[in-house]
Coordinates of C-alpha atoms in Angstrom, one line a residue:
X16 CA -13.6 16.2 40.0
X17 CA -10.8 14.3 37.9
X18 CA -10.8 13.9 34.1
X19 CA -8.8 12.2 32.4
X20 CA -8.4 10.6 28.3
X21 CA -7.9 6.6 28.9
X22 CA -6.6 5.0 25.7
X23 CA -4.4 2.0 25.0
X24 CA -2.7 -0.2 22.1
X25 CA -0.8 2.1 19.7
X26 CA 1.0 0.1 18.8
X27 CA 4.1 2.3 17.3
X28 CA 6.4 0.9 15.0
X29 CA 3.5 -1.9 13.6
X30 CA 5.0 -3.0 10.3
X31 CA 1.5 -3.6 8.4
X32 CA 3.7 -6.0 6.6
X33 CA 0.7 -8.1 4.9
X34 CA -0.7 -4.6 3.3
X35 CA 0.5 -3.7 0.1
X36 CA 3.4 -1.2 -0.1
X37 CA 2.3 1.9 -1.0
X38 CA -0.2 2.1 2.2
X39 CA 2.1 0.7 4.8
X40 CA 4.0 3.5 5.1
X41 CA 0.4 6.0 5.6
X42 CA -0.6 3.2 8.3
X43 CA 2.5 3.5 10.5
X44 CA 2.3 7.5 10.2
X45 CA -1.4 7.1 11.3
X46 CA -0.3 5.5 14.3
X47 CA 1.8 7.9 15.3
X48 CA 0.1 10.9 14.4
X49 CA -2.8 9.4 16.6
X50 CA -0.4 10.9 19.1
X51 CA -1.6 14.4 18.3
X52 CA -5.6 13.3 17.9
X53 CA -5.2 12.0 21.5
X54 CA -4.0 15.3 22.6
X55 CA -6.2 17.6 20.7
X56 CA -9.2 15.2 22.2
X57 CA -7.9 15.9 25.7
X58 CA -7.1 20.0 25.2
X59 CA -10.8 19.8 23.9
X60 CA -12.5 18.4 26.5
X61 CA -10.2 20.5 29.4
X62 CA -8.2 16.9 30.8
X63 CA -4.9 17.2 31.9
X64 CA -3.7 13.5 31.8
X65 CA -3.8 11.0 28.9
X66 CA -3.7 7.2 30.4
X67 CA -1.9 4.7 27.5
X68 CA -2.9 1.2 29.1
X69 CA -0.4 -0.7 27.6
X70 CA 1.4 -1.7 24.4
X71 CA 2.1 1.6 23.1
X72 CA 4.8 0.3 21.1
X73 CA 4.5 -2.6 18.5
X74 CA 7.4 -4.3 20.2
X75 CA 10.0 -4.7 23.1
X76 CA 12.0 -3.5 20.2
X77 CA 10.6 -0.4 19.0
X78 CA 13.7 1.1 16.3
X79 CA 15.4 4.4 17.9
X80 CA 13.4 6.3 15.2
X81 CA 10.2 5.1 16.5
X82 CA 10.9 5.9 19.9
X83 CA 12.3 8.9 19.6
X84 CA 9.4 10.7 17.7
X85 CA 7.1 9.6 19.7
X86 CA 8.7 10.8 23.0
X87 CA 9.0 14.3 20.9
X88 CA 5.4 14.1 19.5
X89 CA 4.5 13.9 23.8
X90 CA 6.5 16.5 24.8
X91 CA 5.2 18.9 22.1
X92 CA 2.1 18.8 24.0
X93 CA 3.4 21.2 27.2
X94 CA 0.5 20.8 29.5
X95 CA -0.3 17.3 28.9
X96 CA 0.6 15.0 31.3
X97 CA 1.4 11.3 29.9
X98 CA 1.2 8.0 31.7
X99 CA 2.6 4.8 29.8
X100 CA 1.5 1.4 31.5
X101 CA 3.6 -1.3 30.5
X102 CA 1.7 -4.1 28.2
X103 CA 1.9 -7.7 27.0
X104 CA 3.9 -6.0 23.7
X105 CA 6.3 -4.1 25.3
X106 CA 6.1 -5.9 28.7
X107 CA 9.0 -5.0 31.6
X108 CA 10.8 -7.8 30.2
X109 CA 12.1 -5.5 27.7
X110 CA 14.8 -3.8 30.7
X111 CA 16.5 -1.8 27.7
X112 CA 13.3 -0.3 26.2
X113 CA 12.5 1.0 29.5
X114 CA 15.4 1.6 31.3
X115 CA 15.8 4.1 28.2
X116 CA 12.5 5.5 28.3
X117 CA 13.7 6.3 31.6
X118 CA 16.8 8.1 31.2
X119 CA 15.2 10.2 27.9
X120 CA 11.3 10.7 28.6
X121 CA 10.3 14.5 28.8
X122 CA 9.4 15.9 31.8
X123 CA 5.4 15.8 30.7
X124 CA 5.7 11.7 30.7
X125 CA 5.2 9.6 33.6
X126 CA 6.4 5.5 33.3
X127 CA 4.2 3.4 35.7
X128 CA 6.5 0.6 35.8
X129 CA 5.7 -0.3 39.1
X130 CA 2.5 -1.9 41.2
X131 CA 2.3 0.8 43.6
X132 CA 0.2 4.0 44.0
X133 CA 1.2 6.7 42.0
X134 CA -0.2 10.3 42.8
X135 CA -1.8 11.8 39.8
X136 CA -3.5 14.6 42.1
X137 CA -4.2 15.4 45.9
X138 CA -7.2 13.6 46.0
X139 CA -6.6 11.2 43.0
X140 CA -4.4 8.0 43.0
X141 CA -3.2 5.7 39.9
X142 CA -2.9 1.7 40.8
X143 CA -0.8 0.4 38.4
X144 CA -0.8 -3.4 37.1
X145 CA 2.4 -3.3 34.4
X146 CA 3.0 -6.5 32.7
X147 CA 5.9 -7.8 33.7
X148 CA 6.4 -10.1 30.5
X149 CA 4.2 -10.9 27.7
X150 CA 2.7 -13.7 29.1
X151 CA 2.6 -13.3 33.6
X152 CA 0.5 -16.2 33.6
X153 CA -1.5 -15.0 36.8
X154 CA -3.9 -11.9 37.2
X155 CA -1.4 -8.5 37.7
X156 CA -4.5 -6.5 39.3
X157 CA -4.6 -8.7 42.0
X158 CA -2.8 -6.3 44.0
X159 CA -5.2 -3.2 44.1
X160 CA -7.9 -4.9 46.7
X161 CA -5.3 -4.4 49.4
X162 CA -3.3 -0.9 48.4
X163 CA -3.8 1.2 50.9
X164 CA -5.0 5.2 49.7
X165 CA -5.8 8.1 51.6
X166 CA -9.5 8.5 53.0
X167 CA -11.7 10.1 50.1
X168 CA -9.1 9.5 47.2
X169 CA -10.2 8.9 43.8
X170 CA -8.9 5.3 42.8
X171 CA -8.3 4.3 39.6
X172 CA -7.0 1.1 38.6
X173 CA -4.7 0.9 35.8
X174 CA -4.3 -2.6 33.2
X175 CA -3.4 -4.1 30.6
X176 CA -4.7 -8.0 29.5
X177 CA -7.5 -10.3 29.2
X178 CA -11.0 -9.9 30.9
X179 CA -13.0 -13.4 30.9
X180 CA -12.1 -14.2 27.0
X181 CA -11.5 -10.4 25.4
X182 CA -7.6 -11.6 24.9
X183 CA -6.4 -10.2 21.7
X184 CA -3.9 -12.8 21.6
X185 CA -5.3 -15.7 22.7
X186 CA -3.9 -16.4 26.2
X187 CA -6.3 -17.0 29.0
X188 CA -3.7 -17.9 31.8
X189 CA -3.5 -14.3 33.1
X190 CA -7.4 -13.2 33.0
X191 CA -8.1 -9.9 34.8
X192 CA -10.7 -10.5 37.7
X193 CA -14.3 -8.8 35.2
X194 CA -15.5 -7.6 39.1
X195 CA -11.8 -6.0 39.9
X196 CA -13.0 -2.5 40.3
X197 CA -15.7 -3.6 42.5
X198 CA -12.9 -5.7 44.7
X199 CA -10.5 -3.1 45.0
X200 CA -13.1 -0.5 45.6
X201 CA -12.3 1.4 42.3
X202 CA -13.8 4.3 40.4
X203 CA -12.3 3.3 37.3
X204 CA -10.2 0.4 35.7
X205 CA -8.8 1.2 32.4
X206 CA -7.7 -1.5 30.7
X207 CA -5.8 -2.3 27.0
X208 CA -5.5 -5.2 24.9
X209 CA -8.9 -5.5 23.5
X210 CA -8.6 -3.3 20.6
X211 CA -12.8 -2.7 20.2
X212 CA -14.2 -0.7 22.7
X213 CA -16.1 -2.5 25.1
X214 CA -17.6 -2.0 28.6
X215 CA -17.0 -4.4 31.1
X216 CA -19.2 -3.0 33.9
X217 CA -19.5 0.5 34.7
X218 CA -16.7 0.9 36.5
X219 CA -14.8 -1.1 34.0
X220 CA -14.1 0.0 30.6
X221 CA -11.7 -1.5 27.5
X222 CA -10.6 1.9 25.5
X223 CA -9.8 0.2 22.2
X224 CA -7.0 1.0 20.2
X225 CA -7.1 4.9 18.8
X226 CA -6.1 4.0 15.7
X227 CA -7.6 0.3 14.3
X228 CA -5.0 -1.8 12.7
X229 CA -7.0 -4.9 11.7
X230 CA -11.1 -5.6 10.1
X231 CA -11.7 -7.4 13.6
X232 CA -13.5 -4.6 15.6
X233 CA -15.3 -3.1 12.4
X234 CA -14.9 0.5 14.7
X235 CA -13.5 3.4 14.0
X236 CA -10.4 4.2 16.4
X237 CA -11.6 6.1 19.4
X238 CA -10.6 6.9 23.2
X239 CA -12.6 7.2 26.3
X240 CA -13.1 10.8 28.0
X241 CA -13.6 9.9 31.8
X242 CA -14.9 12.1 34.5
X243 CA -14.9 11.1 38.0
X244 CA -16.6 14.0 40.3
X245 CA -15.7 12.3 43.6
X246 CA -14.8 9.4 45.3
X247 CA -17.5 6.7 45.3
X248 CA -19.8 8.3 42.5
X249 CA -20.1 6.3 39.4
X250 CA -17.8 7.7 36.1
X251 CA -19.3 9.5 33.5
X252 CA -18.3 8.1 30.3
X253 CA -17.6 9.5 26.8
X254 CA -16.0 7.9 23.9
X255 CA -14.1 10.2 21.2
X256 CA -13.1 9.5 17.7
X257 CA -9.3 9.9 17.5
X258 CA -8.7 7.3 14.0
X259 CA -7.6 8.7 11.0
X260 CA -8.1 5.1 8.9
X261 CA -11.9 3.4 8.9
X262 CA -11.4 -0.3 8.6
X263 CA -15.0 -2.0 8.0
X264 CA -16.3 -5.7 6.8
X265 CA -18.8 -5.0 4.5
X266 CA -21.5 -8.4 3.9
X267 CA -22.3 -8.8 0.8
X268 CA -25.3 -11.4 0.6
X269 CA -26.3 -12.9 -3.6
X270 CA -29.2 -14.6 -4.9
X271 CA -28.8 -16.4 -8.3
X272 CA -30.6 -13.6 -10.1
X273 CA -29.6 -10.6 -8.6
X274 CA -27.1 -7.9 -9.4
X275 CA -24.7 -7.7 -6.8
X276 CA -22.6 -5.0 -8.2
X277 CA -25.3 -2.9 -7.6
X278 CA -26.2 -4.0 -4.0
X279 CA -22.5 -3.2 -3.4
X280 CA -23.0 -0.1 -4.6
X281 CA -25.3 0.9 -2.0
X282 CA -22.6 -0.9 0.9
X283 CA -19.6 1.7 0.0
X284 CA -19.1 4.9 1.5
X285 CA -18.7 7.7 -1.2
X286 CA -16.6 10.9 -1.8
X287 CA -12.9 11.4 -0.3
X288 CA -13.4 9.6 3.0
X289 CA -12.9 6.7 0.3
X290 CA -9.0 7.4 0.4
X291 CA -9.0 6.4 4.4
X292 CA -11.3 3.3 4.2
X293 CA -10.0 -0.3 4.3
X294 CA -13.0 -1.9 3.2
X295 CA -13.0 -6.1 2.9
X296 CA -16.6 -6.9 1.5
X297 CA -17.6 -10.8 2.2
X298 CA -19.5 -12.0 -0.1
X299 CA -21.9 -15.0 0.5
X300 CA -24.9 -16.9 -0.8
X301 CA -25.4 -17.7 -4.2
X302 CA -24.9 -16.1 -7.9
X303 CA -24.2 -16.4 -11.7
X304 CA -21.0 -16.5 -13.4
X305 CA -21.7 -13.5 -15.4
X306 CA -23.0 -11.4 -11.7
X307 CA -19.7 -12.5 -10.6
X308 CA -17.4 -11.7 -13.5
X309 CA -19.1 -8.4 -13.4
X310 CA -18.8 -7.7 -9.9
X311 CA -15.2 -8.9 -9.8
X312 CA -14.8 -6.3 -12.2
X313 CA -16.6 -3.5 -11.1
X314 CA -14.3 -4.2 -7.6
X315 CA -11.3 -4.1 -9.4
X316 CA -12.3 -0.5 -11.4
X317 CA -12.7 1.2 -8.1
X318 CA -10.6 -0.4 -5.5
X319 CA -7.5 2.3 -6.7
X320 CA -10.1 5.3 -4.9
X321 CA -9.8 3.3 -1.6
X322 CA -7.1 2.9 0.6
X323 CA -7.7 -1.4 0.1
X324 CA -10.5 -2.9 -1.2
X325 CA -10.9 -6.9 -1.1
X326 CA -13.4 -9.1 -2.2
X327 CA -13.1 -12.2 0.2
X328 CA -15.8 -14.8 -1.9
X329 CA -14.8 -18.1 -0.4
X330 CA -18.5 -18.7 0.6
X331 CA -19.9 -17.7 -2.1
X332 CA -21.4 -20.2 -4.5
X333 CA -21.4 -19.7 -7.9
X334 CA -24.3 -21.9 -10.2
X335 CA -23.3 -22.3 -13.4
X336 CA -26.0 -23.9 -16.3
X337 CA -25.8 -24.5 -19.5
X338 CA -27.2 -21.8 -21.2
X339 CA -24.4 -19.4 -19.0
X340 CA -21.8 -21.3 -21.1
X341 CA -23.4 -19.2 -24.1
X342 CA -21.6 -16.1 -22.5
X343 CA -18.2 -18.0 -23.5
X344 CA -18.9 -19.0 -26.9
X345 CA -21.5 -21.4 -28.3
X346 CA -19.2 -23.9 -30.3
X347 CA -15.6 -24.0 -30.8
X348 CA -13.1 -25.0 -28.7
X349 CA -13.5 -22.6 -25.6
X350 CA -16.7 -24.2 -25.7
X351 CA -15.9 -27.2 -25.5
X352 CA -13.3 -26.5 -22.4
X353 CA -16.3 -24.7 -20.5
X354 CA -18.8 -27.8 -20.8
X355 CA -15.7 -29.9 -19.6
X356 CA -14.7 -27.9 -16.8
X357 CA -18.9 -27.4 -15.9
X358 CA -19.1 -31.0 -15.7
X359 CA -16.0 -31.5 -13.9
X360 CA -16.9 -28.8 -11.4
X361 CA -20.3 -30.9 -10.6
X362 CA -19.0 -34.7 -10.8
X363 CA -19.5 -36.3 -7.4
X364 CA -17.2 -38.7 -8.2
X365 CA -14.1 -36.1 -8.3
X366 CA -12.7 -35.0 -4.8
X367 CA -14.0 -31.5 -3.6
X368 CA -11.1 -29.6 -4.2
X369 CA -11.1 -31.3 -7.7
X370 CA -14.3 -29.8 -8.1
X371 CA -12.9 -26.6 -6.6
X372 CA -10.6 -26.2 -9.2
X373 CA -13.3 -26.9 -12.3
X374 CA -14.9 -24.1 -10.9
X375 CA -12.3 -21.4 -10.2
X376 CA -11.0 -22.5 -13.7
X377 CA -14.0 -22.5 -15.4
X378 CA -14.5 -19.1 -13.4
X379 CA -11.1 -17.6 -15.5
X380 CA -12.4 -18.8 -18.5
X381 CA -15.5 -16.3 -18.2
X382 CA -13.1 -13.3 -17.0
X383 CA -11.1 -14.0 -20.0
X384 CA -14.1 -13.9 -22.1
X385 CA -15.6 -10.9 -21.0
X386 CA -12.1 -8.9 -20.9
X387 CA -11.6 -9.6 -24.5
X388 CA -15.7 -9.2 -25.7

C-alpha cells in the first residue's frame, strides 16, 4: 500500500497585484503558509510524500526571498518527503531557477526534472512528465506508455497541463492524452494546471490549487489524499481542505419590487470567517433606483468585515419611472436634471452607451440624494 498527498499550483511569489494593498500582502503569506496545511494534511493522514504537479512558483523568476523560505518551510517538515514537478510557470526553461534548486534543496526534497522513472519506494515508481518550457506544444506524458517498471510496481504518472480543454491558460497545443493512465497502464496520474478540483477518470485526477487565487473555481483550496493498496487496484480517493482564503461568486438575482439588500443578506456567510472571504456578488435581473442605491449602500457599510467584497452589476437593469424621480426632489433644479437624464437614458434615438451614461448619471444623482437626506 502507497499513500501519498497530490497537490499542484502554489503558485509562490503571486503578486495579487489587481487586489487592493492592504490584502495583497495576507494573500502571498497564504500561499506560502499553505506549505504547512499541506504538511499537517499529510502527518494527519500517515503519508510520507507530498506530490507538487507543477508551478509551485508564480514564475521562472521567483525573488531569492521567495525561494528561500519556501525551501526552509519544506525542510522544517523532517519526515516529509517533497517532490516538485516542473510546470508551464516555472517550466525547465528557467536553467537558473533550477539548477539552484539543485545545488540548495534540503535533503527531504526531490526535483523531478527528468522523464524517467524515479523510485519513490520498492514497489512504487514516479513517471515524471516536466514541462520543458511554458508552452512544449506536444503532449509530455507521451512517454509513460512505453517506460519500462518492475513486475508488480505501483505506477504513477506525474503532469502538469491541459486535459481536452481544462487549460488554465488557454493553450490547447500541448493537451494531455484524458485516457493516459489507462495507456500507460497507471494507477494514478496527478496532474496541475487546472486550479478546481476535477476528476478526469478514476485513475485520473486534477488536485487544484491548495490555496485559490482567483473567483473562477468558486472552491475552497484543497489537496487530494491518495491511496493505492496494490498494483492494478483502483485508488481510493480523498480530497482535504488545505486554503486558508474562501473565494466565492455569490448570484444575486432582482425583481423590480423586491429588496435585494435583504436577499443578500441571506447569500453572505456570517461571523469571523468573514475576514477570509473574497466574496464578488453578481447581481442580475431587474430593480428600482432606490433597491439599488440602498443595496449599493448597505455593500459598501459591510465590505470593511470582509477580506473584498464587490458588487459586479453590469447586467443588472435598473427601471426608473416617474414617480421614483420623487425620491430626488419634486421640483427644483435637481429635478429637472433627473427627468432630463430619465429621458435621456430611454431615447432610442441616442447611441447605447449614450443611454448608458443617462443612466449611470442619473444613478449618482440618487446616491447623492440619499447620502445627503
Amino acid at each position: 500500500m502507497f499513500r501519498f498527498l497530490h497537490s499542484a499550483d502554489l503558485h509562490l511569489g503571486k503578486p495579487f497585484g489587481s487586489m487592493p494593498d492592504e490584502l495583497r500582502g495576507r494573500l502571498r503569506e497564504a500561499r506560502h503558509t499553505v506549505l504547512d496545511r499541506l504538511a499537517a494534511q499529510a502527518r494527519a493522514a500517515g503519508a510520507e510524500t507530498i506530490l507538487l504537479a507543477g508551478d509551485v512558483f508564480d514564475t521562472e523568476t521567483p525573488s531569492p526571498a521567495v525561494l528561500r523560505q519556501a525551501l526552509a518551510a519544506m525542510a522544517g517538515h523532517d519526515g516529509l518527503r517533497w517532490i516538485l514537478l516542473p510546470g508551464n510557470h516555472d517550466s525547465l526553461a528557467a536553467e537558473a531557477l533550477w539548477a539552484g534548486l539543485a545545488t540548495s534543496r534540503p535533503g527531504n526534497v526531490v526535483l523531478a526534472t527528468e522523464p524517467a522513472p524515479l523510485r519513490l519506494a520498492d514497489d512504487v515508481i514516479l513517471l515524471p512528465a516536466p514541462c520543458t518550457t511554458r508552452r512544449p506544444g506536444r503532449d509530455l506524458s507521451e512517454w509513460m506508455d512505453g517506460a519500462a517498471t518492475p513486475p508488480g510496481a505501483i505506477r504513477i504518472g506525474f503532469a502538469h497541463g491541459a486535459v481536452q480543454s481544462f487549460s488554465e491558460d488557454g493553450g490547447a497545443g500541448d493537451v494531455i492524452a484524458p485516457d493516459r493512465a489507462a495507456r500507460a497502464g497507471l494507477d494514478y496520474l496527478a496532474l496541475g494546471d487546472w486550479h478546481g478540483q476535477m476528476r478526469i477518470g478514476p485513475r485520473t485526477w486534477y488536485s487544484g490549487a491548495p490555496e485559490p487565487d482567483r473567483f473562477k473555481h468558486d472552491a475552497s483550496g484543497r489537496a487530494l489524499l491518495v491511496t493505492i493498496s496494490a498494483a492494478g487496484a483502483e485508488p481510493s480517493i480523498e480530497p482535504v481542505e488545505t486554503g486558508a482564503f474562501d473565494w466565492r461568486t455569490l448570484a444575486l438575482d432582482c425583481l423590480a419590487g423586491d429588496d435585494p439588500s435583504a436577499h443578500l443578506a441571506t447569500l453572505l456567510p456570517a461571523g469571523p470567517s468573514r475576514r477570509q472571504s473574497l466574496i464578488r456578488v453578481v447581481a442580475t435581473g431587474r430593480t428600482r433606483p432606490p433597491a439599488r442605491v440602498w443595496l449599493e449602500a448597505d455593500l459598501k457599510a459591510i465590505a470593511p468585515e470582509f477580506a473584498l467584497l464587490q458588487l459586479e452589476a453590469q447586467e443588472l437593469v435598473t427601471e426608473c419611472e416617474s414617480e421614483d424621480l420623487d425620491q430626488i426632489d419634486r421640483a427644483g433644479a435637481l429635478r429637472d436634471a433627473a427627468e432630463m437624464l430619465l429621458a435621456e437614458s430611454g431615447d432610442e434615438g441616442r447611441s447605447s452607451a449614450e443611454r448608458e451614461v443617462a443612466r449611470e448619471a442619473l444613478m449618482r444623482l440618487f446616491s447623492y440624494c440619499a447620502a445627503t437626506a
